[in-house]
Coordinates of C-alpha atoms in Angstrom, one line a residue:
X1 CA -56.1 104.9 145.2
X2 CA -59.8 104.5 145.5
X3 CA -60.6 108.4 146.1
X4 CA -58.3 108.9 143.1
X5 CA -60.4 106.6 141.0
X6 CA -63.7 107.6 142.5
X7 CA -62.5 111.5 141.3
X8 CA -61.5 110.3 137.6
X9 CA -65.3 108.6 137.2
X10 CA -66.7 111.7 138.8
X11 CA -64.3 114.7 136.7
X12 CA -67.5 114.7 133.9
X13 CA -69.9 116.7 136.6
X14 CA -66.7 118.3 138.0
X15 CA -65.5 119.8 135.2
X16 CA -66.9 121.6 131.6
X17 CA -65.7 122.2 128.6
X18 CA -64.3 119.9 125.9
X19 CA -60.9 120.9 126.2
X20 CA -59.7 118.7 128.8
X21 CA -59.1 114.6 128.0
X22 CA -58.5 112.1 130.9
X23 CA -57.3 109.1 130.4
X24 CA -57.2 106.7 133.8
X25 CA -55.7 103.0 133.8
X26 CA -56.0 101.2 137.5
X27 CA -54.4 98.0 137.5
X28 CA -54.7 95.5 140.9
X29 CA -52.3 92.4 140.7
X30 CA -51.5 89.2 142.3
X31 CA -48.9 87.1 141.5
X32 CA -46.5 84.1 142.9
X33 CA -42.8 83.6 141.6
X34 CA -40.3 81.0 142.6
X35 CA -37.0 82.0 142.2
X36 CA -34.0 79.8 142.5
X37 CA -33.3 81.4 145.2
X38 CA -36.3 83.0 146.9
X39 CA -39.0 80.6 146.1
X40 CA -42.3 81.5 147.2
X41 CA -42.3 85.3 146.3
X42 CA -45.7 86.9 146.4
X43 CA -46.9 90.3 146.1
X44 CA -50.3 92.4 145.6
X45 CA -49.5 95.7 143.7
X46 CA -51.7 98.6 142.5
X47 CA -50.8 100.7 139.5
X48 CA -52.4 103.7 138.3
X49 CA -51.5 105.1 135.0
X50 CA -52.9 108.7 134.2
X51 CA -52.7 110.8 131.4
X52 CA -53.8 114.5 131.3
X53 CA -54.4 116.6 128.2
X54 CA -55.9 119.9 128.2
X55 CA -56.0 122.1 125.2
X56 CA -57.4 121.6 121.4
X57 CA -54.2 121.8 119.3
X58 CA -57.0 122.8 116.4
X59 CA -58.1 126.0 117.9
X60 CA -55.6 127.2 120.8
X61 CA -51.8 127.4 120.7
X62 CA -50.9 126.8 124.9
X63 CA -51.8 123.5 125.4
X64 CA -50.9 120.8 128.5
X65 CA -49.9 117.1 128.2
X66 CA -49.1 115.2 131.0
X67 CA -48.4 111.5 131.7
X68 CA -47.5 109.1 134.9
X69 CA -47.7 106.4 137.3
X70 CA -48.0 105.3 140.7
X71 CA -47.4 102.0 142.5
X72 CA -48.8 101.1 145.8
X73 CA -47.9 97.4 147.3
X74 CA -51.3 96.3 149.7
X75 CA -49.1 93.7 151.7
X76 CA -46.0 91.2 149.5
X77 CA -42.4 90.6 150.0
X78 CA -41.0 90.9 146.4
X79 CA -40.8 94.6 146.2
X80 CA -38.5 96.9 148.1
X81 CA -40.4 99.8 148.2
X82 CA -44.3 100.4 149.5
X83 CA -45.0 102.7 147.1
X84 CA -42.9 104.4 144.0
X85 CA -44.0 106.4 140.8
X86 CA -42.8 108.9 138.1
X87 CA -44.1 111.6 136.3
X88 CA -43.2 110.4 132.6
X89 CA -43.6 113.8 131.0
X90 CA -45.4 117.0 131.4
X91 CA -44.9 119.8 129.8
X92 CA -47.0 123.2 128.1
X93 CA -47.0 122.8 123.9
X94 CA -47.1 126.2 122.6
X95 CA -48.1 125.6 118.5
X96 CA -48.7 128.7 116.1
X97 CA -49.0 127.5 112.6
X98 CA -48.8 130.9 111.2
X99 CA -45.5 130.7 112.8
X100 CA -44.7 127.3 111.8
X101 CA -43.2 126.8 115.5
X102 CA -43.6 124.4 118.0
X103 CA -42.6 124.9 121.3
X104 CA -42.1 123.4 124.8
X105 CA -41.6 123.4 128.4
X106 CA -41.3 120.9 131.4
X107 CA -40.5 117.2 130.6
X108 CA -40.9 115.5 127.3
X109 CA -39.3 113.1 124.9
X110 CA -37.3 113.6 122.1
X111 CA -37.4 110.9 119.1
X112 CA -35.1 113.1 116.5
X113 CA -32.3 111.9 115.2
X114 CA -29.7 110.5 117.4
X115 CA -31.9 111.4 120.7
X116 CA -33.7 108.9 123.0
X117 CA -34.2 111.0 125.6
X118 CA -36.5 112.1 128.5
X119 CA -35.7 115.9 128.7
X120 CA -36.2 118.2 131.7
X121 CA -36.1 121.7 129.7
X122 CA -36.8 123.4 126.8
X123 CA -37.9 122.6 123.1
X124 CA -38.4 124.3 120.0
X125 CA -39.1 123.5 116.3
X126 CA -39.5 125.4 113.2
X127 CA -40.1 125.0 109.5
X128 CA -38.5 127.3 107.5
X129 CA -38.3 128.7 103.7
X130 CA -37.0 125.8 101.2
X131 CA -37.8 122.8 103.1
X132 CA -35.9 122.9 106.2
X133 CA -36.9 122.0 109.8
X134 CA -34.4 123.1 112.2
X135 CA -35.5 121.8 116.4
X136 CA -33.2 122.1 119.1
X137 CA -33.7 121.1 123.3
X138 CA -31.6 121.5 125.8
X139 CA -32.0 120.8 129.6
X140 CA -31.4 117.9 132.1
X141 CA -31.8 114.4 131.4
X142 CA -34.4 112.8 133.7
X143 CA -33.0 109.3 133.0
X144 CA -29.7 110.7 135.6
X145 CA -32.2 112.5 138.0
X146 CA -31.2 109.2 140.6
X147 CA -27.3 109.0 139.7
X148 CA -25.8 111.0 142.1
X149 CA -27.7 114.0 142.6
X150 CA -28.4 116.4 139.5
X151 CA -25.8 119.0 139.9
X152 CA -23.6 119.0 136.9
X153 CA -26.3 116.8 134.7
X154 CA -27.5 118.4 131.1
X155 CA -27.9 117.7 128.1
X156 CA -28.4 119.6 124.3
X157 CA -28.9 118.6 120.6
X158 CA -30.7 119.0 117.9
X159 CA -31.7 118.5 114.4
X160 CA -31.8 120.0 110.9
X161 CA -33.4 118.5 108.0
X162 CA -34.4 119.2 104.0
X163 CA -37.3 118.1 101.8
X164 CA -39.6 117.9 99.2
X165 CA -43.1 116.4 99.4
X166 CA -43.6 112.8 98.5
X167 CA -39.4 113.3 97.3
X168 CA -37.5 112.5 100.2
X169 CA -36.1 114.3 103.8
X170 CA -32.7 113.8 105.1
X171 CA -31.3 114.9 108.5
X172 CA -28.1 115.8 110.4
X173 CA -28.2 115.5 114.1
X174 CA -26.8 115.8 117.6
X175 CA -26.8 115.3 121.2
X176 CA -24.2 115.2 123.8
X177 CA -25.3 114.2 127.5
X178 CA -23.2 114.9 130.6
X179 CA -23.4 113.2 134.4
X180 CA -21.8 115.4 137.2
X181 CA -20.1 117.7 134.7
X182 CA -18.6 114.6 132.4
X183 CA -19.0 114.6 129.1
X184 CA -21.0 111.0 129.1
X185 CA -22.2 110.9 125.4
X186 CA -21.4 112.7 122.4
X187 CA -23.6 111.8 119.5
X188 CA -24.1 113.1 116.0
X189 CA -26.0 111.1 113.3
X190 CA -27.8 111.3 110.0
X191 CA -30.8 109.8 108.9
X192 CA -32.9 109.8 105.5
X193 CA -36.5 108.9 104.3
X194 CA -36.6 108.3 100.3
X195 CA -39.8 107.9 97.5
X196 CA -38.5 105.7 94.9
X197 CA -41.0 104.9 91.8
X198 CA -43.4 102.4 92.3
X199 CA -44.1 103.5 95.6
X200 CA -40.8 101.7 96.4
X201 CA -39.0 103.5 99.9
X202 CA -35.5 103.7 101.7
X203 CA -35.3 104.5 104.9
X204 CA -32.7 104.5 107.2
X205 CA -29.8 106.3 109.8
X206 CA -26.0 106.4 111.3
X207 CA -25.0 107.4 114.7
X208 CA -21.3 108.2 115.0
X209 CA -19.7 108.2 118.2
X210 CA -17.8 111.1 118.6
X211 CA -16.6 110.4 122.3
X212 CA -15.0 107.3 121.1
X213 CA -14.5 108.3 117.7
X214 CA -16.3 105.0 115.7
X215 CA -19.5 104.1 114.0
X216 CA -22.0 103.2 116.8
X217 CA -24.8 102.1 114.4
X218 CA -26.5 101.4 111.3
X219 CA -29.9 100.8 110.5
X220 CA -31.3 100.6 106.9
X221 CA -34.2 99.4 105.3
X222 CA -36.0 98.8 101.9
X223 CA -40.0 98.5 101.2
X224 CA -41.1 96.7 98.4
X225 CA -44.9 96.7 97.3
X226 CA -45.7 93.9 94.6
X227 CA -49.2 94.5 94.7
X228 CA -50.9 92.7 97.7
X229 CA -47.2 91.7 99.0
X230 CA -44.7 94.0 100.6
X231 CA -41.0 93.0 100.9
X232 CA -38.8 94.5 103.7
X233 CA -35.4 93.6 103.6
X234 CA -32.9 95.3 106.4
X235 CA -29.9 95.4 107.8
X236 CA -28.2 96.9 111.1
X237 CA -24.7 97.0 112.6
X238 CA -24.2 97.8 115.7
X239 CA -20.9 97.9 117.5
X240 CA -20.9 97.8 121.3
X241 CA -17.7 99.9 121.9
X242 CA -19.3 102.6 120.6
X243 CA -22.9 101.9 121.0
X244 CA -23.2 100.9 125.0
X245 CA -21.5 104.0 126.7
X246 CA -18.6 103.0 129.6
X247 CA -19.4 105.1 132.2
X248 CA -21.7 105.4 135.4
X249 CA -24.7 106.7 133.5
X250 CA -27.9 104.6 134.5
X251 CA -29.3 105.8 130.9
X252 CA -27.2 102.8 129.3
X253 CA -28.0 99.7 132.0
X254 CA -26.1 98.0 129.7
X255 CA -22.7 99.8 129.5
X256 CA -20.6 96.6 130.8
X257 CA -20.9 95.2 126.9
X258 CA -18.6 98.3 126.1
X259 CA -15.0 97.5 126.0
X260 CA -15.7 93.9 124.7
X261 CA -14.7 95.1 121.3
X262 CA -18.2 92.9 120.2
X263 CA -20.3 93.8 117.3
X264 CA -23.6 92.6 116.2
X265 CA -25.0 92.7 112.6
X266 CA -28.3 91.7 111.7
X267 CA -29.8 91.3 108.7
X268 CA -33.2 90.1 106.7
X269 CA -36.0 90.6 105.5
X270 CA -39.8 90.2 106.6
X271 CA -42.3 89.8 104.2
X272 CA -46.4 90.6 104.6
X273 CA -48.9 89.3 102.3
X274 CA -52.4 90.5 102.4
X275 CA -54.7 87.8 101.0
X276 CA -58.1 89.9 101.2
X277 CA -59.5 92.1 103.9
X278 CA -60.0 89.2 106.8
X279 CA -56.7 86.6 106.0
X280 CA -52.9 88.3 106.5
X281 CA -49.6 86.4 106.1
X282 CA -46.6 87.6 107.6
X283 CA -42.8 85.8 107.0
X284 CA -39.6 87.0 109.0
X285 CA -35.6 85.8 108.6
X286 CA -33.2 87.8 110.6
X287 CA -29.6 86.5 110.6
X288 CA -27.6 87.7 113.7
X289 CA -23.7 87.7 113.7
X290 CA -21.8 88.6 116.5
X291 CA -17.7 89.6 115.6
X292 CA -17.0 87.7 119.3
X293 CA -18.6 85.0 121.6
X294 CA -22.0 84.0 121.0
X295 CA -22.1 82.8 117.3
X296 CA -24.0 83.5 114.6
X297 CA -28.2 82.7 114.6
X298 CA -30.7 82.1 112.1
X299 CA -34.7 83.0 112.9
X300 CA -37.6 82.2 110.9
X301 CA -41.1 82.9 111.6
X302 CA -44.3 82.2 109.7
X303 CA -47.5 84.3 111.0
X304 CA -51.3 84.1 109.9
X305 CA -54.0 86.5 111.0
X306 CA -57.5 86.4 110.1
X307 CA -59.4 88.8 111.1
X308 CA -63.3 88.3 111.9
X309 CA -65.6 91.5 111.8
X310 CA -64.1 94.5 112.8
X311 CA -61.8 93.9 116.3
X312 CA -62.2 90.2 116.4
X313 CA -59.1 88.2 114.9
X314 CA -57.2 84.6 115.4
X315 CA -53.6 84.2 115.1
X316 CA -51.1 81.4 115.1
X317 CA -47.0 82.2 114.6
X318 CA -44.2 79.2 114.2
X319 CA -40.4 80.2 114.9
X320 CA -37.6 78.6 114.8
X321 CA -33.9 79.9 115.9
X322 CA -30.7 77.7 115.0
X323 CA -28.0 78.9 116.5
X324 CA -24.1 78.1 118.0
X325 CA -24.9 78.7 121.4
X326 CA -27.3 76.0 123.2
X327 CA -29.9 79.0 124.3
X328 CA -30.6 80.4 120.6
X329 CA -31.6 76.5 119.6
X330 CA -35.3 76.7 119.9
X331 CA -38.6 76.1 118.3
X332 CA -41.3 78.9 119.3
X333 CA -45.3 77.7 118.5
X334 CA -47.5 80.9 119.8
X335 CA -51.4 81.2 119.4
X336 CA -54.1 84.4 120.0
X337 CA -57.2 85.4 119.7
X338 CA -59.7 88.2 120.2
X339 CA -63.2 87.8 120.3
X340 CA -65.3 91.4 120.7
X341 CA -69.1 90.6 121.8
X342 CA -70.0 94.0 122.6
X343 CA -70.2 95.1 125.2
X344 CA -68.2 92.0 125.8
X345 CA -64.6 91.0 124.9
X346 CA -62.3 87.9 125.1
X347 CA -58.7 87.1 125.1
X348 CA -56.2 84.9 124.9
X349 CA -52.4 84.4 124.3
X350 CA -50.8 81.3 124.5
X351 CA -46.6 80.7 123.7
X352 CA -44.6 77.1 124.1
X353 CA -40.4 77.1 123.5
X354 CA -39.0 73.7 123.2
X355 CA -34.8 74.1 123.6
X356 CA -32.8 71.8 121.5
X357 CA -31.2 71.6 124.9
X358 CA -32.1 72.1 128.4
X359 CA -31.8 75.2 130.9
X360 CA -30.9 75.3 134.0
X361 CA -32.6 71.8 133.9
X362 CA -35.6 72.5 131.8
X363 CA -35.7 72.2 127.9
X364 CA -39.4 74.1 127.5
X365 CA -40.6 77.5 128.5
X366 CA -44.7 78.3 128.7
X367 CA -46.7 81.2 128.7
X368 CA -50.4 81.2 128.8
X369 CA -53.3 84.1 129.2
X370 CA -56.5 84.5 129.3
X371 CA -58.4 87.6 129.6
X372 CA -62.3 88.8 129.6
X373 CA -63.7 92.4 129.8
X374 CA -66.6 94.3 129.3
X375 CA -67.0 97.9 128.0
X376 CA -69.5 100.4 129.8
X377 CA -70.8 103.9 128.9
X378 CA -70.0 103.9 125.5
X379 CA -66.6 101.9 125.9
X380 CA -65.6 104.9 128.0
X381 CA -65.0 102.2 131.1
X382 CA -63.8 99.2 130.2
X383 CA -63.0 96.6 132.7
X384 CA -60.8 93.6 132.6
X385 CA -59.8 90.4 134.5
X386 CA -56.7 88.4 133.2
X387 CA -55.4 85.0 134.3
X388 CA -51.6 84.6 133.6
X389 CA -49.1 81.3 134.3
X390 CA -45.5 81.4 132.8
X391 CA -42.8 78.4 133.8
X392 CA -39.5 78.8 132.2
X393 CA -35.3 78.0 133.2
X394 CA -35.5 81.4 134.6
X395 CA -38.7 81.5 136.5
X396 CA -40.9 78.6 138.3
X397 CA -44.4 79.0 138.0
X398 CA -44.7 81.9 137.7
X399 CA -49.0 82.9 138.3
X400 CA -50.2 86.0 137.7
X401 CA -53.9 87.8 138.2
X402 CA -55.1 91.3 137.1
X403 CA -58.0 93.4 137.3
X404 CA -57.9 96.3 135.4
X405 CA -60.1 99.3 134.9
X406 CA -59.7 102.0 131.5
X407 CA -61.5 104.7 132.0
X408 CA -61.7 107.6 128.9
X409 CA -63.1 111.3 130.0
X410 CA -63.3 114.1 127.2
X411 CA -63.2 114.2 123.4

């Protein structure tokens, strides 16, 4: 871990050119945990986080974005593993705007439509005449690359949309994702984006199931401005039968909530009011009701920012959550700050939840952090120490160190 950090500080004599950006995170922990039933847990992990880009999308069409982590344990007993890591995504860009295409290869992510997805293949998008955008992947799903091998994994959508400029742009989509040859999920969706007068939005999507043949979700959303206050109201619908997908794919973790015939609406509004350029307001109500077990909720929030010259800010939020079951009967008080005195910096986080009723024996939950740093060579290194304590029914004092180094190479 040290060579690999001594070769990131030393890439600027190594290497020429502006076309290549690193951008290093080293992480050294240290933390305690008492669990109910392993009390006494300790561990002393390193994490590096690297992301590689090489290429200016400006002036050259190939270019390379890359992006993982690695975890090495110097001596604990909480994790199973020494040391573990992923490559996130990597994959060539190819981008010719006289062409008005976009293509790719290796892993990447899709955010389109109805896809979530980590893809191990191919991508391609194009604009063409009238306003439509047609982009289509296919390949395997790295989320399954662990589930039994990857013989018979793949997956395939895509995406067509229409618009007009500062009008609106809807969408038609579709995915379907296979594990060992079965057909896991089968997706299609639509989503829309519209301008109404007064700078007045509507934004919003549906998934339909097609494996189970239902509506898996809603999500749709308004955005009022009324001068220096902006009004979001919202609501979502999910239902779990055909949202969480019954089968052994370790993409959905949560896939034993299918079958319970549950759903889950919520719906609200938050509010944001910007006083002048240092003091912001923020208000939140979600309602949440479930169709069975677990009751209906209520959450309100109040939040107030002010903001001190240009990175500095103080914060305070008050919650509160009144709900049928014991757990969603809570008050939330959280405070922040930070304070930049370059080359200098401060922070701090702070959270108390007081339960109408107790937990596992406890009736309050605390988090606490504090943080300082200091920025070198232009803020190109920036280095970090952080305190943390948590104590909740779940976890028993819970402490938590970390040193952390950012380092920026290239443009």
């Amino acid at each position: 871990m040290a060579v690999c950090f001594f070769l990131v500080l030393a890439l600027p004599g190594l290497v020429s050119g502006t076309q290549l950006r690193l951008t290093s995170d080293t992480l050294l922990q240290s933390f305690k945990r008492d669990l109910p039933d392993a009390p006494g847990q300790k561990a002393l992990p390193v994490y590096q986080y690297l992301q590689i880009d090489y290429g200016d999308r400006e002036d050259a069409n190939l270019t390379f974005h890359g992006y993982g982590w690695m975890r090495v344990n110097l001596g604990d007993d909480y994790f199973e593993e020494t040391t573990t890591g992923e490559i996130l995504y990597g994959y060539l860009e190819y981008d010719s705007p006289t062409l008005d295409f976009v293509g790719r290869l290796g892993r990447f992510y899709v955010f389109e439509g109805v896809a979530n997805e980590v893809v191990d293949g191919l991508y391609g998008r194009s604009q063409l005449p009238h306003g439509l955008t047609l982009s289509a992947y296919a390949g395997q799903p790295a989320a399954l690359s662990s589930t039994n091998g990857r013989r018979g994994d793949y997956v395939f959508g895509g995406r067509i949309s229409q618009h007009r400029t500062s009008l609106y742009e809807v969408g038609l989509s579709y995915k379907t994702l296979a594990n060992d040859g079965g057909n896991d999920e089968h997706f299609a969706g639509f989503d829309s984006f519209v301008f109404l007068p007064g700078r007045v939005s509507l934004q919003g999507s549906s998934v339909y199931n097609l494996k189970t043949d239902g509506w898996a979700e809603h999500f749709y959303e308004l955005r009022l401005p009324l001068g220096p206050l902006e009004v979001r109201p919202f609501y979502q619908k999910y239902r779990f039968d055909d949202f969480f997908i019954e089968t052994d794919s370790s993409a959905f973790p949560f896939r034993f909530l299918a079958g319970t015939g549950n759903t889950l609406e919520v719906m609200g509004a938050e509010a944001f009011l910007y006083v002048d350029e240092r003091l912001e307001l923020a208000g939140v109500y979600k309602h949440y009701e479930y169709g069975k077990r677990f009751g209906d909720a209520d959450y309100y929030s109040l939040i107030a920012t002010w903001k001190m010259k240009i990175l500095s800010q103080v914060g305070i939020e008050l919650g509160r959550m009144d709900g049928d079951q014991a757990r969603d009967r809570f008050s939330l008080a959280r405070g922040y700050f930070y304070w930049d005195m370059r080359p200098w910096f401060v922070t701090g986080d702070a959270i108390l939840v007081d339960y109408d009723r107790a937990i596992f024996g406890k009736d309050q939950a605390w988090f606490a952090s504090l943080g300082f740093g200091q920025g070198f060579m232009g803020d190109r290194l920036k280095l970090k120490f952080s305190l943390d304590y948590s104590d909740d029914p779940y976890l028993d004092n819970n402490f938590r160190t970390t040193l952390a180094a950012h380092y920026l190479f290239g443009n």
